[in-house]
Amino acid sequence: MDSTLPAVAEELLKEIKKAFQETSHVPDDLLLGLKFIFGPSAVPALDLVDQRSVTRVMSPSGRTAYQVLGSSGKLYTCYSSCHFCTCPAFGFTVLQKSESLLCKHILAVYLSQAMGACQELSVSEEQLTSILLAEEEDEG
């Protein structure tokens, strides 16, 4: 699987980042583009960004993952490098039905990166491993 978003989505996220750096807000035309490209995930993703629900988890070796506190109160682990999220919506609407490019959690990760709104958490290698393995234990 190609690990990049379609070019139009990548370009839109770059434009959002540029606009936010220059003016500290996202113009309406880019918000409309976000809604057009990402559909029903756009507004909930923006809500997650506003609530500062995205945390970048980093280990000393440089490995990173993102954790997003979902609207239900559950913590989901996201991997922006391969566009994967542990939420049920990702498995169903993105992988099974191909109805959406991303779930709201991954989109929130990208938007948080663009707007500089990620929380930062440094953890040990062992702690990061526990975070990554916790998802498998929940499912098994």
PDB file of N, CA and C in Angstrom, residues 38-133:
ATOM      1  N   PHE A  38     -12.311  15.241   2.656  1.00  0.00           N
ATOM      2  CA  PHE A  38     -12.375  14.254   3.732  1.00  0.00           C
ATOM      3  C   PHE A  38     -13.787  13.964   4.217  1.00  0.00           C
ATOM      4  N   GLY A  39     -14.769  14.644   3.667  1.00  0.00           N
ATOM      5  CA  GLY A  39     -16.165  14.346   3.963  1.00  0.00           C
ATOM      6  C   GLY A  39     -16.523  14.475   5.423  1.00  0.00           C
ATOM      7  N   PRO A  40     -17.284  13.497   5.925  1.00  0.00           N
ATOM      8  CA  PRO A  40     -17.814  13.601   7.289  1.00  0.00           C
ATOM      9  C   PRO A  40     -16.746  13.526   8.387  1.00  0.00           C
ATOM     10  N   SER A  41     -15.504  13.205   8.044  1.00  0.00           N
ATOM     11  CA  SER A  41     -14.433  13.169   9.057  1.00  0.00           C
ATOM     12  C   SER A  41     -13.899  14.558   9.388  1.00  0.00           C
ATOM     13  N   ALA A  42     -14.130  15.529   8.514  1.00  0.00           N
ATOM     14  CA  ALA A  42     -13.486  16.836   8.651  1.00  0.00           C
ATOM     15  C   ALA A  42     -13.879  17.583   9.931  1.00  0.00           C
ATOM     16  N   VAL A  43     -15.163  17.769  10.151  1.00  0.00           N
ATOM     17  CA  VAL A  43     -15.599  18.566  11.306  1.00  0.00           C
ATOM     18  C   VAL A  43     -15.241  17.887  12.635  1.00  0.00           C
ATOM     19  N   PRO A  44     -15.506  16.570  12.796  1.00  0.00           N
ATOM     20  CA  PRO A  44     -15.092  15.930  14.051  1.00  0.00           C
ATOM     21  C   PRO A  44     -13.569  15.979  14.267  1.00  0.00           C
ATOM     22  N   ALA A  45     -12.796  15.906  13.175  1.00  0.00           N
ATOM     23  CA  ALA A  45     -11.335  15.994  13.309  1.00  0.00           C
ATOM     24  C   ALA A  45     -10.932  17.376  13.807  1.00  0.00           C
ATOM     25  N   LEU A  46     -11.559  18.409  13.271  1.00  0.00           N
ATOM     26  CA  LEU A  46     -11.272  19.770  13.735  1.00  0.00           C
ATOM     27  C   LEU A  46     -11.654  19.946  15.199  1.00  0.00           C
ATOM     28  N   ASP A  47     -12.750  19.317  15.606  1.00  0.00           N
ATOM     29  CA  ASP A  47     -13.145  19.353  17.026  1.00  0.00           C
ATOM     30  C   ASP A  47     -12.065  18.718  17.903  1.00  0.00           C
ATOM     31  N   LEU A  48     -11.520  17.592  17.462  1.00  0.00           N
ATOM     32  CA  LEU A  48     -10.457  16.925  18.228  1.00  0.00           C
ATOM     33  C   LEU A  48      -9.226  17.820  18.338  1.00  0.00           C
ATOM     34  N   VAL A  49      -8.901  18.538  17.264  1.00  0.00           N
ATOM     35  CA  VAL A  49      -7.765  19.470  17.291  1.00  0.00           C
ATOM     36  C   VAL A  49      -8.048  20.603  18.274  1.00  0.00           C
ATOM     37  N   ASP A  50      -9.261  21.167  18.206  1.00  0.00           N
ATOM     38  CA  ASP A  50      -9.635  22.257  19.120  1.00  0.00           C
ATOM     39  C   ASP A  50      -9.545  21.830  20.584  1.00  0.00           C
ATOM     40  N   GLN A  51      -9.874  20.567  20.855  1.00  0.00           N
ATOM     41  CA  GLN A  51      -9.827  20.044  22.214  1.00  0.00           C
ATOM     42  C   GLN A  51      -8.423  19.584  22.618  1.00  0.00           C
ATOM     43  N   ARG A  52      -7.468  19.762  21.715  1.00  0.00           N
ATOM     44  CA  ARG A  52      -6.064  19.338  21.934  1.00  0.00           C
ATOM     45  C   ARG A  52      -6.007  17.871  22.353  1.00  0.00           C
ATOM     46  N   SER A  53      -6.692  17.050  21.592  1.00  0.00           N
ATOM     47  CA  SER A  53      -6.816  15.619  21.888  1.00  0.00           C
ATOM     48  C   SER A  53      -5.710  14.763  21.279  1.00  0.00           C
ATOM     49  N   VAL A  54      -4.791  15.380  20.539  1.00  0.00           N
ATOM     50  CA  VAL A  54      -3.745  14.628  19.848  1.00  0.00           C
ATOM     51  C   VAL A  54      -2.422  14.757  20.604  1.00  0.00           C
ATOM     52  N   THR A  55      -1.820  13.607  20.891  1.00  0.00           N
ATOM     53  CA  THR A  55      -0.526  13.583  21.573  1.00  0.00           C
ATOM     54  C   THR A  55       0.482  12.820  20.729  1.00  0.00           C
ATOM     55  N   ARG A  56       1.616  13.443  20.492  1.00  0.00           N
ATOM     56  CA  ARG A  56       2.722  12.775  19.793  1.00  0.00           C
ATOM     57  C   ARG A  56       3.574  12.098  20.860  1.00  0.00           C
ATOM     58  N   VAL A  57       3.685  10.783  20.761  1.00  0.00           N
ATOM     59  CA  VAL A  57       4.446   9.996  21.730  1.00  0.00           C
ATOM     60  C   VAL A  57       5.786   9.639  21.083  1.00  0.00           C
ATOM     61  N   MET A  58       6.879  10.056  21.727  1.00  0.00           N
ATOM     62  CA  MET A  58       8.217   9.857  21.161  1.00  0.00           C
ATOM     63  C   MET A  58       9.099   9.077  22.125  1.00  0.00           C
ATOM     64  N   SER A  59       9.912   8.205  21.552  1.00  0.00           N
ATOM     65  CA  SER A  59      10.880   7.462  22.365  1.00  0.00           C
ATOM     66  C   SER A  59      12.278   8.003  22.069  1.00  0.00           C
ATOM     67  N   PRO A  60      13.274   7.678  22.913  1.00  0.00           N
ATOM     68  CA  PRO A  60      14.634   8.173  22.696  1.00  0.00           C
ATOM     69  C   PRO A  60      15.223   7.778  21.333  1.00  0.00           C
ATOM     70  N   SER A  61      14.781   6.655  20.781  1.00  0.00           N
ATOM     71  CA  SER A  61      15.319   6.217  19.491  1.00  0.00           C
ATOM     72  C   SER A  61      14.727   6.995  18.320  1.00  0.00           C
ATOM     73  N   GLY A  62      13.718   7.818  18.603  1.00  0.00           N
ATOM     74  CA  GLY A  62      13.093   8.591  17.534  1.00  0.00           C
ATOM     75  C   GLY A  62      11.810   7.977  16.998  1.00  0.00           C
ATOM     76  N   ARG A  63      11.449   6.807  17.501  1.00  0.00           N
ATOM     77  CA  ARG A  63      10.179   6.214  17.067  1.00  0.00           C
ATOM     78  C   ARG A  63       9.039   7.067  17.605  1.00  0.00           C
ATOM     79  N   THR A  64       8.012   7.240  16.779  1.00  0.00           N
ATOM     80  CA  THR A  64       6.870   8.032  17.209  1.00  0.00           C
ATOM     81  C   THR A  64       5.565   7.339  16.845  1.00  0.00           C
ATOM     82  N   ALA A  65       4.588   7.621  17.634  1.00  0.00           N
ATOM     83  CA  ALA A  65       3.213   7.217  17.353  1.00  0.00           C
ATOM     84  C   ALA A  65       2.362   8.361  17.879  1.00  0.00           C
ATOM     85  N   TYR A  66       1.127   8.360  17.512  1.00  0.00           N
ATOM     86  CA  TYR A  66       0.215   9.389  17.997  1.00  0.00           C
ATOM     87  C   TYR A  66      -0.909   8.724  18.757  1.00  0.00           C
ATOM     88  N   GLN A  67      -1.343   9.369  19.810  1.00  0.00           N
ATOM     89  CA  GLN A  67      -2.522   8.907  20.532  1.00  0.00           C
ATOM     90  C   GLN A  67      -3.554  10.019  20.452  1.00  0.00           C
ATOM     91  N   VAL A  68      -4.769   9.611  20.129  1.00  0.00           N
ATOM     92  CA  VAL A  68      -5.857  10.567  20.002  1.00  0.00           C
ATOM     93  C   VAL A  68      -6.959  10.151  20.964  1.00  0.00           C
ATOM     94  N   LEU A  69      -7.339  11.084  21.826  1.00  0.00           N
ATOM     95  CA  LEU A  69      -8.449  10.845  22.739  1.00  0.00           C
ATOM     96  C   LEU A  69      -9.730  11.097  21.955  1.00  0.00           C
ATOM     97  N   GLY A  70     -10.429  10.030  21.639  1.00  0.00           N
ATOM     98  CA  GLY A  70     -11.635  10.129  20.828  1.00  0.00           C
ATOM     99  C   GLY A  70     -12.781  10.781  21.571  1.00  0.00           C
ATOM    100  N   SER A  71     -13.810  11.146  20.838  1.00  0.00           N
ATOM    101  CA  SER A  71     -14.973  11.808  21.442  1.00  0.00           C
ATOM    102  C   SER A  71     -15.694  10.894  22.433  1.00  0.00           C
ATOM    103  N   SER A  72     -15.470   9.576  22.302  1.00  0.00           N
ATOM    104  CA  SER A  72     -16.096   8.624  23.231  1.00  0.00           C
ATOM    105  C   SER A  72     -15.298   8.478  24.524  1.00  0.00           C
ATOM    106  N   GLY A  73     -14.106   9.102  24.562  1.00  0.00           N
ATOM    107  CA  GLY A  73     -13.254   8.987  25.738  1.00  0.00           C
ATOM    108  C   GLY A  73     -12.236   7.873  25.631  1.00  0.00           C
ATOM    109  N   LYS A  74     -12.249   7.119  24.530  1.00  0.00           N
ATOM    110  CA  LYS A  74     -11.281   6.044  24.331  1.00  0.00           C
ATOM    111  C   LYS A  74     -10.044   6.607  23.644  1.00  0.00           C
ATOM    112  N   LEU A  75      -8.896   6.061  24.009  1.00  0.00           N
ATOM    113  CA  LEU A  75      -7.626   6.485  23.433  1.00  0.00           C
ATOM    114  C   LEU A  75      -7.282   5.585  22.250  1.00  0.00           C
ATOM    115  N   TYR A  76      -7.053   6.177  21.079  1.00  0.00           N
ATOM    116  CA  TYR A  76      -6.694   5.426  19.873  1.00  0.00           C
ATOM    117  C   TYR A  76      -5.260   5.729  19.483  1.00  0.00           C
ATOM    118  N   THR A  77      -4.560   4.718  19.000  1.00  0.00           N
ATOM    119  CA  THR A  77      -3.195   4.883  18.540  1.00  0.00           C
ATOM    120  C   THR A  77      -3.213   5.018  17.028  1.00  0.00           C
ATOM    121  N   CYS A  78      -2.530   6.052  16.529  1.00  0.00           N
ATOM    122  CA  CYS A  78      -2.487   6.327  15.093  1.00  0.00           C
ATOM    123  C   CYS A  78      -1.045   6.345  14.616  1.00  0.00           C
ATOM    124  N   TYR A  79      -0.874   5.901  13.384  1.00  0.00           N
ATOM    125  CA  TYR A  79       0.442   5.901  12.740  1.00  0.00           C
ATOM    126  C   TYR A  79       0.313   6.715  11.465  1.00  0.00           C
ATOM    127  N   SER A  80       0.848   7.945  11.469  1.00  0.00           N
ATOM    128  CA  SER A  80       0.706   8.798  10.298  1.00  0.00           C
ATOM    129  C   SER A  80       1.569   8.294   9.143  1.00  0.00           C
ATOM    130  N   SER A  81       2.655   7.590   9.452  1.00  0.00           N
ATOM    131  CA  SER A  81       3.546   7.130   8.386  1.00  0.00           C
ATOM    132  C   SER A  81       2.879   6.111   7.466  1.00  0.00           C
ATOM    133  N   CYS A  82       1.890   5.391   7.973  1.00  0.00           N
ATOM    134  CA  CYS A  82       1.209   4.396   7.132  1.00  0.00           C
ATOM    135  C   CYS A  82      -0.300   4.587   7.131  1.00  0.00           C
ATOM    136  N   HIS A  83      -0.774   5.721   7.624  1.00  0.00           N
ATOM    137  CA  HIS A  83      -2.204   6.054   7.642  1.00  0.00           C
ATOM    138  C   HIS A  83      -3.027   4.933   8.273  1.00  0.00           C
ATOM    139  N   PHE A  84      -2.745   4.632   9.526  1.00  0.00           N
ATOM    140  CA  PHE A  84      -3.484   3.572  10.222  1.00  0.00           C
ATOM    141  C   PHE A  84      -3.940   4.061  11.584  1.00  0.00           C
ATOM    142  N   CYS A  85      -5.152   3.661  11.965  1.00  0.00           N
ATOM    143  CA  CYS A  85      -5.696   3.978  13.281  1.00  0.00           C
ATOM    144  C   CYS A  85      -6.334   2.728  13.854  1.00  0.00           C
ATOM    145  N   THR A  86      -6.328   2.624  15.157  1.00  0.00           N
ATOM    146  CA  THR A  86      -6.879   1.444  15.823  1.00  0.00           C
ATOM    147  C   THR A  86      -8.384   1.539  16.064  1.00  0.00           C
ATOM    148  N   CYS A  87      -9.026   2.616  15.623  1.00  0.00           N
ATOM    149  CA  CYS A  87     -10.468   2.760  15.870  1.00  0.00           C
ATOM    150  C   CYS A  87     -11.290   1.856  14.943  1.00  0.00           C
ATOM    151  N   PRO A  88     -12.479   1.476  15.379  1.00  0.00           N
ATOM    152  CA  PRO A  88     -13.349   0.635  14.545  1.00  0.00           C
ATOM    153  C   PRO A  88     -13.758   1.315  13.237  1.00  0.00           C
ATOM    154  N   ALA A  89     -13.941   2.633  13.253  1.00  0.00           N
ATOM    155  CA  ALA A  89     -14.353   3.349  12.035  1.00  0.00           C
ATOM    156  C   ALA A  89     -13.302   3.220  10.941  1.00  0.00           C
ATOM    157  N   PHE A  90     -12.029   3.230  11.327  1.00  0.00           N
ATOM    158  CA  PHE A  90     -10.976   3.078  10.329  1.00  0.00           C
ATOM    159  C   PHE A  90     -11.086   1.716   9.656  1.00  0.00           C
ATOM    160  N   GLY A  91     -11.233   0.678  10.456  1.00  0.00           N
ATOM    161  CA  GLY A  91     -11.336  -0.671   9.895  1.00  0.00           C
ATOM    162  C   GLY A  91     -12.534  -0.829   8.978  1.00  0.00           C
ATOM    163  N   PHE A  92     -13.642  -0.195   9.339  1.00  0.00           N
ATOM    164  CA  PHE A  92     -14.863  -0.378   8.565  1.00  0.00           C
ATOM    165  C   PHE A  92     -14.959   0.561   7.363  1.00  0.00           C
ATOM    166  N   THR A  93     -14.896   1.895   7.610  1.00  0.00           N
ATOM    167  CA  THR A  93     -15.141   2.827   6.507  1.00  0.00           C
ATOM    168  C   THR A  93     -13.931   3.038   5.602  1.00  0.00           C
ATOM    169  N   VAL A  94     -12.724   2.879   6.145  1.00  0.00           N
ATOM    170  CA  VAL A  94     -11.533   3.105   5.327  1.00  0.00           C
ATOM    171  C   VAL A  94     -11.054   1.805   4.680  1.00  0.00           C
ATOM    172  N   LEU A  95     -10.874   0.762   5.486  1.00  0.00           N
ATOM    173  CA  LEU A  95     -10.316  -0.481   4.943  1.00  0.00           C
ATOM    174  C   LEU A  95     -11.349  -1.364   4.243  1.00  0.00           C
ATOM    175  N   GLN A  96     -12.470  -1.626   4.896  1.00  0.00           N
ATOM    176  CA  GLN A  96     -13.447  -2.550   4.323  1.00  0.00           C
ATOM    177  C   GLN A  96     -14.269  -1.923   3.200  1.00  0.00           C
ATOM    178  N   LYS A  97     -14.835  -0.763   3.450  1.00  0.00           N
ATOM    179  CA  LYS A  97     -15.770  -0.186   2.480  1.00  0.00           C
ATOM    180  C   LYS A  97     -15.132   0.845   1.549  1.00  0.00           C
ATOM    181  N   SER A  98     -13.921   1.295   1.854  1.00  0.00           N
ATOM    182  CA  SER A  98     -13.229   2.328   1.060  1.00  0.00           C
ATOM    183  C   SER A  98     -14.105   3.562   0.831  1.00  0.00           C
ATOM    184  N   GLU A  99     -14.849   3.946   1.849  1.00  0.00           N
ATOM    185  CA  GLU A  99     -15.731   5.113   1.743  1.00  0.00           C
ATOM    186  C   GLU A  99     -15.026   6.415   2.105  1.00  0.00           C
ATOM    187  N   SER A 100     -13.886   6.314   2.754  1.00  0.00           N
ATOM    188  CA  SER A 100     -13.195   7.500   3.229  1.00  0.00           C
ATOM    189  C   SER A 100     -11.692   7.290   3.123  1.00  0.00           C
ATOM    190  N   LEU A 101     -10.948   8.387   2.963  1.00  0.00           N
ATOM    191  CA  LEU A 101      -9.483   8.301   2.914  1.00  0.00           C
ATOM    192  C   LEU A 101      -8.906   7.998   4.294  1.00  0.00           C
ATOM    193  N   LEU A 102      -9.478   8.641   5.321  1.00  0.00           N
ATOM    194  CA  LEU A 102      -8.954   8.561   6.682  1.00  0.00           C
ATOM    195  C   LEU A 102     -10.104   8.622   7.680  1.00  0.00           C
ATOM    196  N   CYS A 103      -9.864   8.137   8.878  1.00  0.00           N
ATOM    197  CA  CYS A 103     -10.830   8.360   9.961  1.00  0.00           C
ATOM    198  C   CYS A 103     -10.552   9.730  10.580  1.00  0.00           C
ATOM    199  N   LYS A 104     -11.443  10.177  11.436  1.00  0.00           N
ATOM    200  CA  LYS A 104     -11.285  11.498  12.051  1.00  0.00           C
ATOM    201  C   LYS A 104     -10.031  11.587  12.918  1.00  0.00           C
ATOM    202  N   HIS A 105      -9.590  10.467  13.479  1.00  0.00           N
ATOM    203  CA  HIS A 105      -8.424  10.491  14.366  1.00  0.00           C
ATOM    204  C   HIS A 105      -7.137  10.762  13.584  1.00  0.00           C
ATOM    205  N   ILE A 106      -6.958  10.091  12.450  1.00  0.00           N
ATOM    206  CA  ILE A 106      -5.748  10.325  11.646  1.00  0.00           C
ATOM    207  C   ILE A 106      -5.790  11.726  11.050  1.00  0.00           C
ATOM    208  N   LEU A 107      -6.956  12.152  10.589  1.00  0.00           N
ATOM    209  CA  LEU A 107      -7.072  13.505  10.064  1.00  0.00           C
ATOM    210  C   LEU A 107      -6.742  14.519  11.155  1.00  0.00           C
ATOM    211  N   ALA A 108      -7.170  14.265  12.383  1.00  0.00           N
ATOM    212  CA  ALA A 108      -6.838  15.152  13.504  1.00  0.00           C
ATOM    213  C   ALA A 108      -5.328  15.190  13.732  1.00  0.00           C
ATOM    214  N   VAL A 109      -4.646  14.059  13.543  1.00  0.00           N
ATOM    215  CA  VAL A 109      -3.181  14.035  13.664  1.00  0.00           C
ATOM    216  C   VAL A 109      -2.569  14.971  12.629  1.00  0.00           C
ATOM    217  N   TYR A 110      -2.977  14.844  11.365  1.00  0.00           N
ATOM    218  CA  TYR A 110      -2.429  15.694  10.307  1.00  0.00           C
ATOM    219  C   TYR A 110      -2.730  17.166  10.555  1.00  0.00           C
ATOM    220  N   LEU A 111      -3.946  17.470  10.974  1.00  0.00           N
ATOM    221  CA  LEU A 111      -4.313  18.860  11.240  1.00  0.00           C
ATOM    222  C   LEU A 111      -3.559  19.415  12.440  1.00  0.00           C
ATOM    223  N   SER A 112      -3.366  18.597  13.459  1.00  0.00           N
ATOM    224  CA  SER A 112      -2.602  19.031  14.635  1.00  0.00           C
ATOM    225  C   SER A 112      -1.161  19.327  14.264  1.00  0.00           C
ATOM    226  N   GLN A 113      -0.606  18.507  13.382  1.00  0.00           N
ATOM    227  CA  GLN A 113       0.756  18.767  12.910  1.00  0.00           C
ATOM    228  C   GLN A 113       0.798  20.099  12.155  1.00  0.00           C
ATOM    229  N   ALA A 114      -0.175  20.304  11.274  1.00  0.00           N
ATOM    230  CA  ALA A 114      -0.206  21.524  10.467  1.00  0.00           C
ATOM    231  C   ALA A 114      -0.386  22.772  11.323  1.00  0.00           C
ATOM    232  N   MET A 115      -1.139  22.651  12.408  1.00  0.00           N
ATOM    233  CA  MET A 115      -1.451  23.810  13.248  1.00  0.00           C
ATOM    234  C   MET A 115      -0.586  23.897  14.498  1.00  0.00           C
ATOM    235  N   GLY A 116       0.367  22.989  14.622  1.00  0.00           N
ATOM    236  CA  GLY A 116       1.220  23.009  15.802  1.00  0.00           C
ATOM    237  C   GLY A 116       0.454  22.772  17.084  1.00  0.00           C
ATOM    238  N   ALA A 117      -0.577  21.924  17.029  1.00  0.00           N
ATOM    239  CA  ALA A 117      -1.451  21.723  18.180  1.00  0.00           C
ATOM    240  C   ALA A 117      -1.283  20.356  18.838  1.00  0.00           C
ATOM    241  N   CYS A 118      -0.189  19.665  18.540  1.00  0.00           N
ATOM    242  CA  CYS A 118       0.043  18.350  19.162  1.00  0.00           C
ATOM    243  C   CYS A 118       0.599  18.528  20.569  1.00  0.00           C
ATOM    244  N   GLN A 119       0.065  17.746  21.485  1.00  0.00           N
ATOM    245  CA  GLN A 119       0.707  17.613  22.790  1.00  0.00           C
ATOM    246  C   GLN A 119       1.961  16.768  22.547  1.00  0.00           C
ATOM    247  N   GLU A 120       2.959  16.872  23.389  1.00  0.00           N
ATOM    248  CA  GLU A 120       4.185  16.082  23.236  1.00  0.00           C
ATOM    249  C   GLU A 120       4.387  15.245  24.490  1.00  0.00           C
ATOM    250  N   LEU A 121       4.733  13.984  24.300  1.00  0.00           N
ATOM    251  CA  LEU A 121       4.997  13.095  25.424  1.00  0.00           C
ATOM    252  C   LEU A 121       6.221  12.254  25.104  1.00  0.00           C
ATOM    253  N   SER A 122       7.267  12.387  25.914  1.00  0.00           N
ATOM    254  CA  SER A 122       8.469  11.570  25.758  1.00  0.00           C
ATOM    255  C   SER A 122       8.352  10.365  26.676  1.00  0.00           C
ATOM    256  N   VAL A 123       8.596   9.203  26.116  1.00  0.00           N
ATOM    257  CA  VAL A 123       8.503   7.961  26.882  1.00  0.00           C
ATOM    258  C   VAL A 123       9.740   7.109  26.611  1.00  0.00           C
ATOM    259  N   SER A 124       9.961   6.126  27.466  1.00  0.00           N
ATOM    260  CA  SER A 124      11.068   5.190  27.250  1.00  0.00           C
ATOM    261  C   SER A 124      10.690   4.233  26.128  1.00  0.00           C
ATOM    262  N   GLU A 125      11.685   3.505  25.627  1.00  0.00           N
ATOM    263  CA  GLU A 125      11.417   2.496  24.591  1.00  0.00           C
ATOM    264  C   GLU A 125      10.406   1.467  25.105  1.00  0.00           C
ATOM    265  N   GLU A 126      10.553   1.083  26.383  1.00  0.00           N
ATOM    266  CA  GLU A 126       9.665   0.085  26.968  1.00  0.00           C
ATOM    267  C   GLU A 126       8.225   0.611  27.055  1.00  0.00           C
ATOM    268  N   GLN A 127       8.091   1.887  27.429  1.00  0.00           N
ATOM    269  CA  GLN A 127       6.756   2.471  27.517  1.00  0.00           C
ATOM    270  C   GLN A 127       6.099   2.554  26.142  1.00  0.00           C
ATOM    271  N   LEU A 128       6.863   2.920  25.123  1.00  0.00           N
ATOM    272  CA  LEU A 128       6.305   2.980  23.776  1.00  0.00           C
ATOM    273  C   LEU A 128       5.889   1.586  23.311  1.00  0.00           C
ATOM    274  N   THR A 129       6.700   0.613  23.601  1.00  0.00           N
ATOM    275  CA  THR A 129       6.352  -0.765  23.254  1.00  0.00           C
ATOM    276  C   THR A 129       5.055  -1.180  23.933  1.00  0.00           C
ATOM    277  N   SER A 130       4.904  -0.812  25.192  1.00  0.00           N
ATOM    278  CA  SER A 130       3.664  -1.127  25.914  1.00  0.00           C
ATOM    279  C   SER A 130       2.452  -0.455  25.277  1.00  0.00           C
ATOM    280  N   ILE A 131       2.631   0.789  24.851  1.00  0.00           N
ATOM    281  CA  ILE A 131       1.537   1.505  24.187  1.00  0.00           C
ATOM    282  C   ILE A 131       1.150   0.774  22.907  1.00  0.00           C
ATOM    283  N   LEU A 132       2.143   0.389  22.134  1.00  0.00           N
ATOM    284  CA  LEU A 132       1.868  -0.278  20.858  1.00  0.00           C
ATOM    285  C   LEU A 132       1.267  -1.658  21.044  1.00  0.00           C
ATOM    286  N   LEU A 133       1.713  -2.380  22.070  1.00  0.00           N
ATOM    287  CA  LEU A 133       1.179  -3.717  22.313  1.00  0.00           C
ATOM    288  C   LEU A 133      -0.166  -3.713  23.040  1.00  0.00           C
TER     289      LEU A 133
END
